[in-house]
Coordinates of C-alpha atoms in Angstrom, one line a residue:
X1 CA 91.8 106.5 93.4
X2 CA 93.2 104.0 91.0
X3 CA 95.7 105.1 88.3
X4 CA 96.0 102.3 85.8
X5 CA 97.9 101.8 82.6
X6 CA 100.3 99.5 80.7
X7 CA 104.0 99.3 81.2
X8 CA 105.8 102.6 80.6
X9 CA 102.6 104.6 81.0
X10 CA 104.3 106.6 83.8
X11 CA 102.7 105.0 86.9
X12 CA 105.8 104.3 88.9
X13 CA 107.2 107.7 88.0
X14 CA 104.1 109.3 89.3
X15 CA 104.4 107.4 92.5
X16 CA 108.0 108.5 92.9
X17 CA 107.0 112.2 92.3
X18 CA 104.2 111.9 94.9
X19 CA 106.6 110.4 97.4
X20 CA 109.2 113.1 96.9
X21 CA 111.9 110.8 95.6
X22 CA 111.6 112.7 92.4
X23 CA 113.4 115.2 92.2
X24 CA 115.2 114.9 95.5
X25 CA 116.8 111.5 95.1
X26 CA 116.1 110.5 91.5
X27 CA 117.4 113.0 89.1
X28 CA 116.0 114.0 85.7
X29 CA 114.4 116.9 83.9
X30 CA 111.7 118.2 86.3
X31 CA 109.3 121.1 85.9
X32 CA 106.3 122.4 87.9
X33 CA 105.6 121.4 91.4
X34 CA 104.0 118.6 93.4
X35 CA 102.0 119.3 96.5
X36 CA 101.1 116.5 98.9
X37 CA 99.4 116.9 102.3
X38 CA 100.2 120.6 102.3
X39 CA 103.9 120.2 101.4
X40 CA 105.8 120.9 98.2
X41 CA 107.7 117.7 97.7
X42 CA 110.8 119.3 96.0
X43 CA 111.3 121.4 99.2
X44 CA 111.2 118.4 101.5
X45 CA 113.6 115.6 102.2
X46 CA 111.8 112.2 101.7
X47 CA 112.2 111.4 105.5
X48 CA 110.2 114.6 106.2
X49 CA 107.3 113.2 104.2
X50 CA 107.5 109.7 105.7
X51 CA 104.6 110.1 108.1
X52 CA 102.5 111.9 105.6
X53 CA 103.2 109.9 102.4
X54 CA 103.5 106.1 102.5
X55 CA 104.8 104.4 99.4
X56 CA 104.8 100.7 98.5
X57 CA 107.3 100.2 95.7
X58 CA 106.6 98.0 92.7
X59 CA 109.7 96.1 93.6
X60 CA 108.5 95.6 97.2
X61 CA 111.3 93.2 98.1
X62 CA 113.7 96.2 97.8
X63 CA 111.9 97.6 101.0
X64 CA 112.6 94.5 103.1
X65 CA 115.9 94.0 105.0
X66 CA 115.2 92.9 108.6
X67 CA 115.5 89.3 109.8
X68 CA 112.2 89.2 111.7
X69 CA 108.7 90.2 110.4
X70 CA 107.9 92.3 113.5
X71 CA 111.2 94.1 113.3
X72 CA 110.6 95.0 109.7
X73 CA 107.3 96.6 110.6
X74 CA 108.7 98.4 113.6
X75 CA 111.6 99.9 111.8
X76 CA 109.8 102.9 110.3
X77 CA 107.9 104.0 113.4
X78 CA 111.2 103.6 115.4
X79 CA 112.8 106.1 113.1
X80 CA 110.0 108.5 113.7
X81 CA 111.0 108.5 117.3
X82 CA 107.8 106.9 118.6
X83 CA 107.8 105.3 122.1
X84 CA 107.7 101.6 122.9
X85 CA 104.0 101.6 123.8
X86 CA 103.1 103.1 120.5
X87 CA 105.3 100.6 118.7
X88 CA 103.5 97.7 120.5
X89 CA 100.2 99.1 119.3
X90 CA 101.1 99.8 115.7
X91 CA 103.1 96.7 114.8
X92 CA 100.4 94.0 115.7
X93 CA 97.7 96.3 114.2
X94 CA 99.5 96.6 110.9
X95 CA 100.3 92.8 110.7
X96 CA 96.7 91.9 111.5
X97 CA 95.4 94.2 108.8
X98 CA 97.4 92.4 106.1
X99 CA 96.8 88.9 107.4
X100 CA 100.3 88.2 108.8
X101 CA 99.3 87.8 112.5
X102 CA 101.2 84.9 114.0
X103 CA 104.2 85.2 111.8
X104 CA 106.0 87.9 113.9
X105 CA 109.1 85.8 114.4
X106 CA 109.5 84.5 110.9
X107 CA 112.5 85.6 108.7
X108 CA 111.0 87.6 105.8
X109 CA 113.3 85.7 103.4
X110 CA 111.3 82.5 104.2
X111 CA 107.9 84.0 103.3
X112 CA 106.1 83.5 100.0
X113 CA 106.2 86.3 97.4
X114 CA 102.6 87.3 98.4
X115 CA 103.5 87.3 102.1
X116 CA 106.5 89.5 101.4
X117 CA 104.3 91.9 99.4
X118 CA 101.8 92.4 102.3
X119 CA 104.7 92.6 104.8
X120 CA 106.1 95.6 102.9
X121 CA 102.6 97.1 103.0
X122 CA 102.3 96.5 106.7
X123 CA 105.6 98.4 107.2
X124 CA 104.1 101.3 105.3
X125 CA 100.8 101.2 107.2
X126 CA 102.7 101.3 110.5
X127 CA 103.9 104.8 109.6
X128 CA 100.2 105.9 109.7
X129 CA 100.5 108.1 106.6
X130 CA 97.8 110.5 105.4
X131 CA 98.4 109.6 101.8
X132 CA 99.1 105.9 100.9
X133 CA 100.5 105.1 97.4
X134 CA 100.6 101.5 96.4
X135 CA 102.5 100.6 93.2
X136 CA 101.3 97.2 91.8
X137 CA 100.1 96.0 95.3
X138 CA 98.4 92.8 94.0
X139 CA 101.0 91.2 91.7
X140 CA 101.9 88.3 94.0
X141 CA 98.6 87.7 95.8
X142 CA 96.1 84.9 95.3
X143 CA 92.6 86.0 94.0
X144 CA 90.8 85.9 97.3
X145 CA 93.6 87.7 99.1
X146 CA 93.4 90.5 96.4
X147 CA 89.7 90.9 97.2
X148 CA 90.3 90.9 100.9
X149 CA 93.2 93.4 100.7
X150 CA 91.3 95.8 98.5
X151 CA 88.2 95.7 100.8
X152 CA 90.4 96.2 103.8
X153 CA 92.1 99.2 102.2
X154 CA 88.7 100.6 101.3
X155 CA 87.6 100.4 104.9
X156 CA 90.9 101.9 106.0
X157 CA 90.4 104.8 103.6
X158 CA 87.0 105.5 105.0
X159 CA 87.7 105.0 108.7
X160 CA 90.8 107.1 108.8
X161 CA 90.1 109.6 106.1
X162 CA 93.1 108.3 104.2
X163 CA 93.8 109.2 100.7
X164 CA 94.6 106.0 98.8
X165 CA 96.2 105.9 95.4
X166 CA 96.6 102.5 93.7
X167 CA 98.8 102.2 90.6
X168 CA 99.1 99.2 88.2
X169 CA 97.7 97.4 85.3
X170 CA 95.3 95.2 87.3
X171 CA 91.8 96.5 86.8
X172 CA 90.7 94.9 90.0
X173 CA 92.4 97.8 91.8
X174 CA 89.5 100.0 90.8
X175 CA 87.0 97.7 92.5
X176 CA 86.5 99.8 95.7
X177 CA 87.7 103.1 94.3
X178 CA 85.7 106.3 93.8
X179 CA 87.8 107.5 90.8
X180 CA 89.7 105.8 88.1
X181 CA 92.3 107.3 85.8
X182 CA 93.8 105.6 82.8
X183 CA 97.4 106.6 81.8
X184 CA 98.9 106.3 78.4
X185 CA 102.6 107.4 78.1
X186 CA 102.2 110.1 80.7
X187 CA 98.9 111.4 79.4
X188 CA 95.4 110.9 80.9
X189 CA 93.4 108.7 78.5
X190 CA 90.3 108.5 80.8
X191 CA 89.2 109.9 84.1
X192 CA 85.9 109.1 85.9
X193 CA 83.9 106.8 88.1
X194 CA 85.1 103.2 87.8
X195 CA 81.6 102.0 86.8
X196 CA 81.9 104.2 83.7
X197 CA 85.6 103.7 82.8
X198 CA 85.6 99.9 83.3
X199 CA 82.9 99.6 80.6
X200 CA 85.1 101.2 78.0
X201 CA 86.2 97.9 76.5
X202 CA 87.8 99.3 73.4
X203 CA 89.7 102.1 75.2
X204 CA 91.1 99.5 77.7
X205 CA 92.1 97.2 74.9
X206 CA 93.7 100.1 73.0
X207 CA 95.9 100.7 76.0
X208 CA 97.0 97.0 76.1
X209 CA 94.9 96.3 79.3
X210 CA 92.6 93.3 79.7
X211 CA 89.1 94.6 80.3
X212 CA 87.0 93.1 83.1
X213 CA 85.6 89.7 82.0
X214 CA 81.9 90.5 82.0
X215 CA 82.0 93.7 80.0
X216 CA 84.4 92.1 77.6
X217 CA 82.2 89.0 77.1
X218 CA 79.0 91.0 76.5
X219 CA 80.8 93.5 74.3
X220 CA 82.2 90.6 72.2
X221 CA 78.7 89.1 71.9
X222 CA 77.4 92.3 70.4
X223 CA 75.7 93.8 73.4
X224 CA 75.6 97.5 74.3
X225 CA 74.7 97.0 77.9
X226 CA 77.8 95.8 79.7
X227 CA 77.4 94.3 83.2
X228 CA 80.2 94.5 85.7
X229 CA 79.2 91.9 88.3
X230 CA 78.1 88.3 88.1
X231 CA 74.5 89.1 89.3
X232 CA 74.2 91.9 86.7
X233 CA 75.5 89.5 84.0
X234 CA 73.1 86.7 85.0
X235 CA 70.1 89.1 85.1
X236 CA 70.9 90.6 81.7
X237 CA 71.7 87.1 80.1
X238 CA 68.3 85.8 81.3
X239 CA 66.6 88.9 79.9
X240 CA 68.3 88.1 76.6
X241 CA 67.0 84.5 76.7
X242 CA 70.5 83.0 77.1
X243 CA 69.5 80.6 79.9
X244 CA 69.3 77.1 78.4
X245 CA 66.3 74.8 78.9
X246 CA 66.5 71.8 81.1
X247 CA 67.3 69.6 78.1
X248 CA 70.4 71.6 77.5
X249 CA 71.6 71.2 81.1
X250 CA 73.1 67.8 80.7
X251 CA 76.9 68.1 80.9
X252 CA 78.8 67.2 77.8
X253 CA 80.6 63.9 78.0
X254 CA 84.2 64.5 78.8
X255 CA 86.6 63.3 76.1
X256 CA 88.5 60.2 77.0
X257 CA 91.8 60.9 78.7
X258 CA 94.9 59.9 76.7
X259 CA 97.1 57.1 78.1
X260 CA 99.5 58.6 80.7
X261 CA 103.0 59.5 79.4
X262 CA 106.1 58.2 81.1
X263 CA 106.8 59.8 84.5
X264 CA 109.7 62.3 84.2
X265 CA 110.1 63.8 87.6
X266 CA 108.7 63.1 91.0
X267 CA 108.7 63.9 94.7
X268 CA 108.3 60.7 96.7
X269 CA 107.0 60.9 100.3
X270 CA 109.1 64.0 101.1
X271 CA 109.1 66.0 104.2
X272 CA 110.4 69.6 104.2
X273 CA 110.3 72.6 106.5
X274 CA 112.3 75.8 106.8
X275 CA 114.5 76.2 109.9
X276 CA 112.6 77.1 113.1
X277 CA 109.3 76.6 111.3
X278 CA 106.7 73.8 111.1
X279 CA 107.0 71.5 108.1
X280 CA 105.4 72.7 104.9
X281 CA 105.2 69.2 103.4
X282 CA 104.9 65.9 105.2
X283 CA 104.9 62.6 103.4
X284 CA 104.2 64.5 100.2
X285 CA 104.2 62.9 96.7
X286 CA 103.8 64.6 93.3
X287 CA 104.8 63.5 89.8
X288 CA 105.2 65.2 86.4
X289 CA 104.8 63.3 83.1
X290 CA 106.6 63.8 79.8
X291 CA 104.9 66.5 77.6
X292 CA 102.7 68.0 80.2
X293 CA 101.9 71.7 80.6
X294 CA 100.9 72.1 84.3
X295 CA 99.8 75.1 86.3
X296 CA 100.3 75.0 90.0
X297 CA 97.7 77.1 91.9
X298 CA 97.0 77.8 95.5
X299 CA 96.7 80.5 98.2
X300 CA 99.7 82.5 99.4
X301 CA 101.9 80.4 101.7
X302 CA 100.5 77.1 100.4
X303 CA 104.0 75.9 99.4
X304 CA 104.0 76.5 95.6
X305 CA 107.5 78.1 95.3
X306 CA 108.9 75.6 97.8
X307 CA 107.5 72.8 95.7
X308 CA 109.2 74.1 92.6
X309 CA 112.6 74.5 94.4
X310 CA 112.4 71.0 95.7
X311 CA 111.8 69.7 92.1
X312 CA 114.8 71.6 90.9
X313 CA 117.0 70.6 93.7
X314 CA 117.5 74.1 95.1
X315 CA 116.1 72.7 98.4
X316 CA 116.7 69.3 99.8
X317 CA 113.9 67.4 101.7
X318 CA 114.5 66.3 105.3
X319 CA 112.9 62.9 104.3
X320 CA 111.9 61.2 101.1
X321 CA 113.5 61.7 97.8
X322 CA 113.4 63.6 94.4
X323 CA 113.3 61.1 91.6
X324 CA 114.2 61.9 88.0
X325 CA 114.1 59.8 84.9
X326 CA 116.8 61.6 83.0
X327 CA 120.4 60.3 82.8
X328 CA 121.8 63.7 83.7
X329 CA 119.4 65.4 86.2
X330 CA 121.5 68.6 86.2
X331 CA 120.4 69.4 82.6
X332 CA 116.9 68.0 82.9
X333 CA 115.2 70.8 84.8
X334 CA 115.5 74.5 84.1
X335 CA 114.2 77.1 86.7
X336 CA 113.0 80.6 86.0
X337 CA 112.6 82.6 89.2
X338 CA 109.6 84.7 90.1
X339 CA 111.9 87.7 90.0
X340 CA 114.1 87.4 86.9
X341 CA 116.5 89.9 88.4
X342 CA 117.6 87.2 90.8
X343 CA 119.3 85.3 88.0
X344 CA 120.5 88.1 85.7
X345 CA 124.0 89.5 86.4
X346 CA 126.0 89.9 83.1
X347 CA 126.6 93.2 81.4
X348 CA 125.4 92.0 78.0
X349 CA 122.4 90.0 76.9
X350 CA 124.6 87.6 74.9
X351 CA 126.9 87.0 77.9
X352 CA 124.0 86.3 80.1
X353 CA 122.8 83.4 78.0
X354 CA 126.3 82.1 77.3
X355 CA 127.2 81.8 80.9
X356 CA 125.5 78.4 81.5
X357 CA 126.8 76.6 78.4
X358 CA 130.3 77.8 79.1
X359 CA 130.1 76.6 82.6
X360 CA 129.4 73.1 81.1
X361 CA 132.7 73.2 79.3
X362 CA 131.1 73.3 75.8
X363 CA 133.1 74.5 72.8
X364 CA 132.8 78.1 71.8
X365 CA 131.1 77.1 68.5
X366 CA 128.5 75.1 70.5
X367 CA 128.0 78.0 72.9
X368 CA 127.4 80.3 70.0
X369 CA 124.9 78.0 68.4
X370 CA 123.0 77.5 71.7
X371 CA 122.9 81.3 72.5
X372 CA 121.7 82.3 69.1
X373 CA 119.0 79.6 69.1
X374 CA 117.8 80.5 72.7
X375 CA 117.7 84.3 72.0
X376 CA 115.9 83.7 68.7
X377 CA 113.3 81.5 70.5
X378 CA 112.5 84.3 73.0
X379 CA 112.7 87.0 70.3
X380 CA 115.7 88.9 71.8
X381 CA 118.4 88.1 69.3
X382 CA 118.4 91.6 68.0
X383 CA 119.1 92.9 71.5
X384 CA 122.2 90.6 72.0
X385 CA 124.5 93.5 72.8
X386 CA 122.3 95.4 75.2
X387 CA 122.6 95.6 79.0
X388 CA 120.0 93.1 80.5
X389 CA 118.9 95.8 83.0
X390 CA 118.0 98.2 80.2
X391 CA 115.3 95.8 79.1
X392 CA 111.7 95.9 80.3
X393 CA 110.4 93.5 83.0
X394 CA 108.8 91.3 80.3
X395 CA 112.0 91.3 78.2
X396 CA 114.1 90.4 81.3
X397 CA 111.7 87.6 82.0
X398 CA 112.2 86.2 78.5
X399 CA 115.9 86.6 78.9
X400 CA 115.9 84.5 82.0
X401 CA 114.0 81.9 80.0
X402 CA 116.7 82.1 77.3
X403 CA 119.4 81.4 79.9
X404 CA 117.5 78.2 80.8
X405 CA 116.8 77.2 77.2
X406 CA 120.5 77.3 76.4
X407 CA 121.0 74.4 78.8
X408 CA 118.5 72.3 76.7
X409 CA 116.3 71.2 79.7
X410 CA 113.6 68.6 79.3
X411 CA 111.5 70.3 82.0
X412 CA 111.1 74.1 82.4
X413 CA 109.8 75.4 85.7
X414 CA 108.5 79.0 85.8
X415 CA 107.6 80.6 89.1
X416 CA 104.9 83.3 88.5
X417 CA 106.1 84.1 84.9
X418 CA 103.5 86.9 84.5
X419 CA 104.1 88.8 87.7
X420 CA 104.5 92.5 87.2
X421 CA 103.7 92.4 83.5
X422 CA 100.9 94.3 81.8
X423 CA 98.3 92.3 79.8
X424 CA 100.2 92.4 76.5
X425 CA 103.4 91.3 78.1
X426 CA 101.6 88.5 79.9
X427 CA 100.2 87.3 76.6
X428 CA 103.6 87.4 75.0
X429 CA 105.1 85.4 77.9
X430 CA 102.3 82.8 77.9
X431 CA 102.4 82.4 74.1
X432 CA 106.2 81.8 74.5
X433 CA 105.4 79.1 77.1
X434 CA 102.9 77.5 74.7
X435 CA 105.4 77.6 71.9
X436 CA 108.1 76.0 74.0
X437 CA 105.6 73.3 75.1
X438 CA 104.8 72.7 71.4
X439 CA 108.5 72.2 70.7
X440 CA 108.7 69.3 73.2
X441 CA 109.4 70.9 76.6
X442 CA 107.5 69.7 79.7
X443 CA 106.3 72.9 81.4
X444 CA 105.4 73.5 85.0
X445 CA 104.4 77.1 86.0
X446 CA 103.2 78.5 89.3
X447 CA 100.6 81.2 88.8
X448 CA 97.9 83.2 90.6
X449 CA 96.3 84.1 87.3
X450 CA 93.2 82.0 86.8
X451 CA 93.0 83.5 83.3
X452 CA 96.5 82.2 82.5
X453 CA 95.8 78.8 84.0
X454 CA 92.4 78.5 82.2
X455 CA 93.7 79.5 78.7
X456 CA 97.2 77.8 78.7
X457 CA 97.4 74.9 81.1
X458 CA 96.4 71.3 80.4
X459 CA 96.6 70.1 84.0
X460 CA 95.9 72.1 87.2
X461 CA 97.3 71.2 90.6
X462 CA 95.9 73.1 93.5
X463 CA 97.9 73.2 96.8
X464 CA 96.5 74.0 100.2
X465 CA 98.4 73.8 103.5
X466 CA 101.2 71.7 101.9
X467 CA 98.8 69.2 100.4
X468 CA 97.4 68.6 96.9
X469 CA 93.8 69.6 97.2
X470 CA 92.8 69.2 93.5
X471 CA 94.7 67.7 90.6
X472 CA 93.3 66.9 87.1
X473 CA 92.6 68.2 83.6
X474 CA 91.9 72.0 83.6
X475 CA 88.2 71.8 82.8
X476 CA 87.5 69.2 85.5
X477 CA 89.3 71.2 88.2
X478 CA 87.8 74.6 87.3
X479 CA 84.3 73.1 87.4
X480 CA 84.7 72.4 91.2
X481 CA 83.8 76.0 92.2
X482 CA 83.2 75.2 95.9
X483 CA 86.5 73.4 96.3
X484 CA 88.4 76.2 94.5
X485 CA 86.8 78.7 96.9
X486 CA 88.0 76.7 99.8
X487 CA 91.5 77.2 98.4
X488 CA 91.0 81.0 98.1
X489 CA 90.7 80.7 94.3
X490 CA 87.9 81.8 92.0
X491 CA 86.9 80.0 88.8
X492 CA 86.9 82.3 85.7
X493 CA 84.0 84.8 85.4
X494 CA 82.8 83.3 82.1
X495 CA 82.7 79.8 83.7
X496 CA 80.7 81.1 86.7
X497 CA 78.2 82.9 84.4
X498 CA 77.8 79.9 82.1
X499 CA 77.1 77.5 85.0
X500 CA 74.4 79.9 86.3
X501 CA 72.8 79.7 82.8
X502 CA 72.9 75.9 82.6
X503 CA 76.0 75.1 80.6
X504 CA 79.8 75.1 80.9
X505 CA 82.2 77.4 79.0
X506 CA 85.7 78.5 79.9
X507 CA 86.2 81.2 77.3
X508 CA 84.2 83.7 75.3
X509 CA 84.6 81.5 72.2
X510 CA 83.1 78.5 74.1
X511 CA 80.3 80.6 75.5
X512 CA 79.3 81.8 72.0
X513 CA 79.6 78.2 70.7
X514 CA 77.4 76.8 73.4
X515 CA 74.6 79.4 72.8
X516 CA 74.8 79.0 69.1
X517 CA 74.7 75.2 69.3
X518 CA 71.8 75.0 71.8
X519 CA 69.6 77.9 70.8
X520 CA 71.1 79.8 67.9
X521 CA 70.9 83.0 70.0
X522 CA 74.2 84.5 68.9
X523 CA 75.1 84.7 65.3
X524 CA 78.3 82.8 64.4

């Protein structure tokens, strides 16, 4: 079952109720009763439910604490009192299921965000629960890893008669489910088979969720039949006469590329690897030019976050150098972490943003000017007196951006800026990024969201195994479907459909324009 909804719909609260943490450990006003696997949760201590109810938290890193991957997975079964032979069976099995086989000796702190997420899942799977509750299990995973994980969970549910409950705002979670519930502020907005609910485009948009691309496209083109899969979409489009004739198959000439802007920041023939691990980068070079808006893509573990930390100077290469054009590199590059809570610590929003400028020794008048300007740019000025941790995840993300803006950087690096946000929060963050780019900042963002990369980036850089596999204008990179697939990425659904129909469109608007221009099949 998938339980989906926007932020503050009640998804995480539901997970905590099912796991028995509410009302035993998290207090509040609680009425009624929750029964899971034959037990009333309010009568059980959470440890008594551990082998019946497995829970992967939305903040999965809060579940990790060991210094070795295999020890992390073994911890739960050990506390159940299982013997060594059973541990030696369960730990490798759980790691293999989530694709971490071979990383047993790694320190979890050196893993990528996606690898940490599936490690936390492996630790839950090793408990062999009867009910498995996963809160936002796909936020840090590359697109192909998402599909693989969901398929593996589907098989696990069937093979072991496991009740699986997936919570989040990602509609892909419903892909292999038998039932889909939409939540809206604690109330059920829809309940039924995913094939029915996922076609309710207006309901999904009304909740602030982004509908699946094919139903959304056909809905916006005025169709009542809404396909869910690529094959369904191709068949229906051909029935409607949307496939273009051979004459329309000639690719449009690409616009001439502008003259390259001055190089602003570069890695020059660097080598870097974490302690006791093989090098991630060897003789690696990469450059950023003034005024670019770049999206860095690639599978989990390909080196995206490491690359960003090298650019910012948070990591030092073992060979090669980081080159910067600015006179004062300390102020040139601002870094927003994947988890904004890593860089928030003050008790007040205003003080959070003021910390950096004060550290630079600026006058209080200049500090005030910069803080007001930064908070206004991220639309948080009216919350200046609030506690940062009383804000939503999206607001905390924007606050982290404000802390960087107050240092007036030329380059802003954002590591997975849409992670854990619902669709409307993602749009808000990406529009802020576009706004900052328009104001003169050079932007580099790491993302797993092909939708974000397609709609907001000018240049795409695809990493694989510590090497640049693809690099170029967004349209050119996305057109190389086979190469993207080799990097565990999938081109946007609209693009895949349009290519099957004989033209190339990245968005619904382009799709409509292509049909209108070539055959006048869709009214403007």
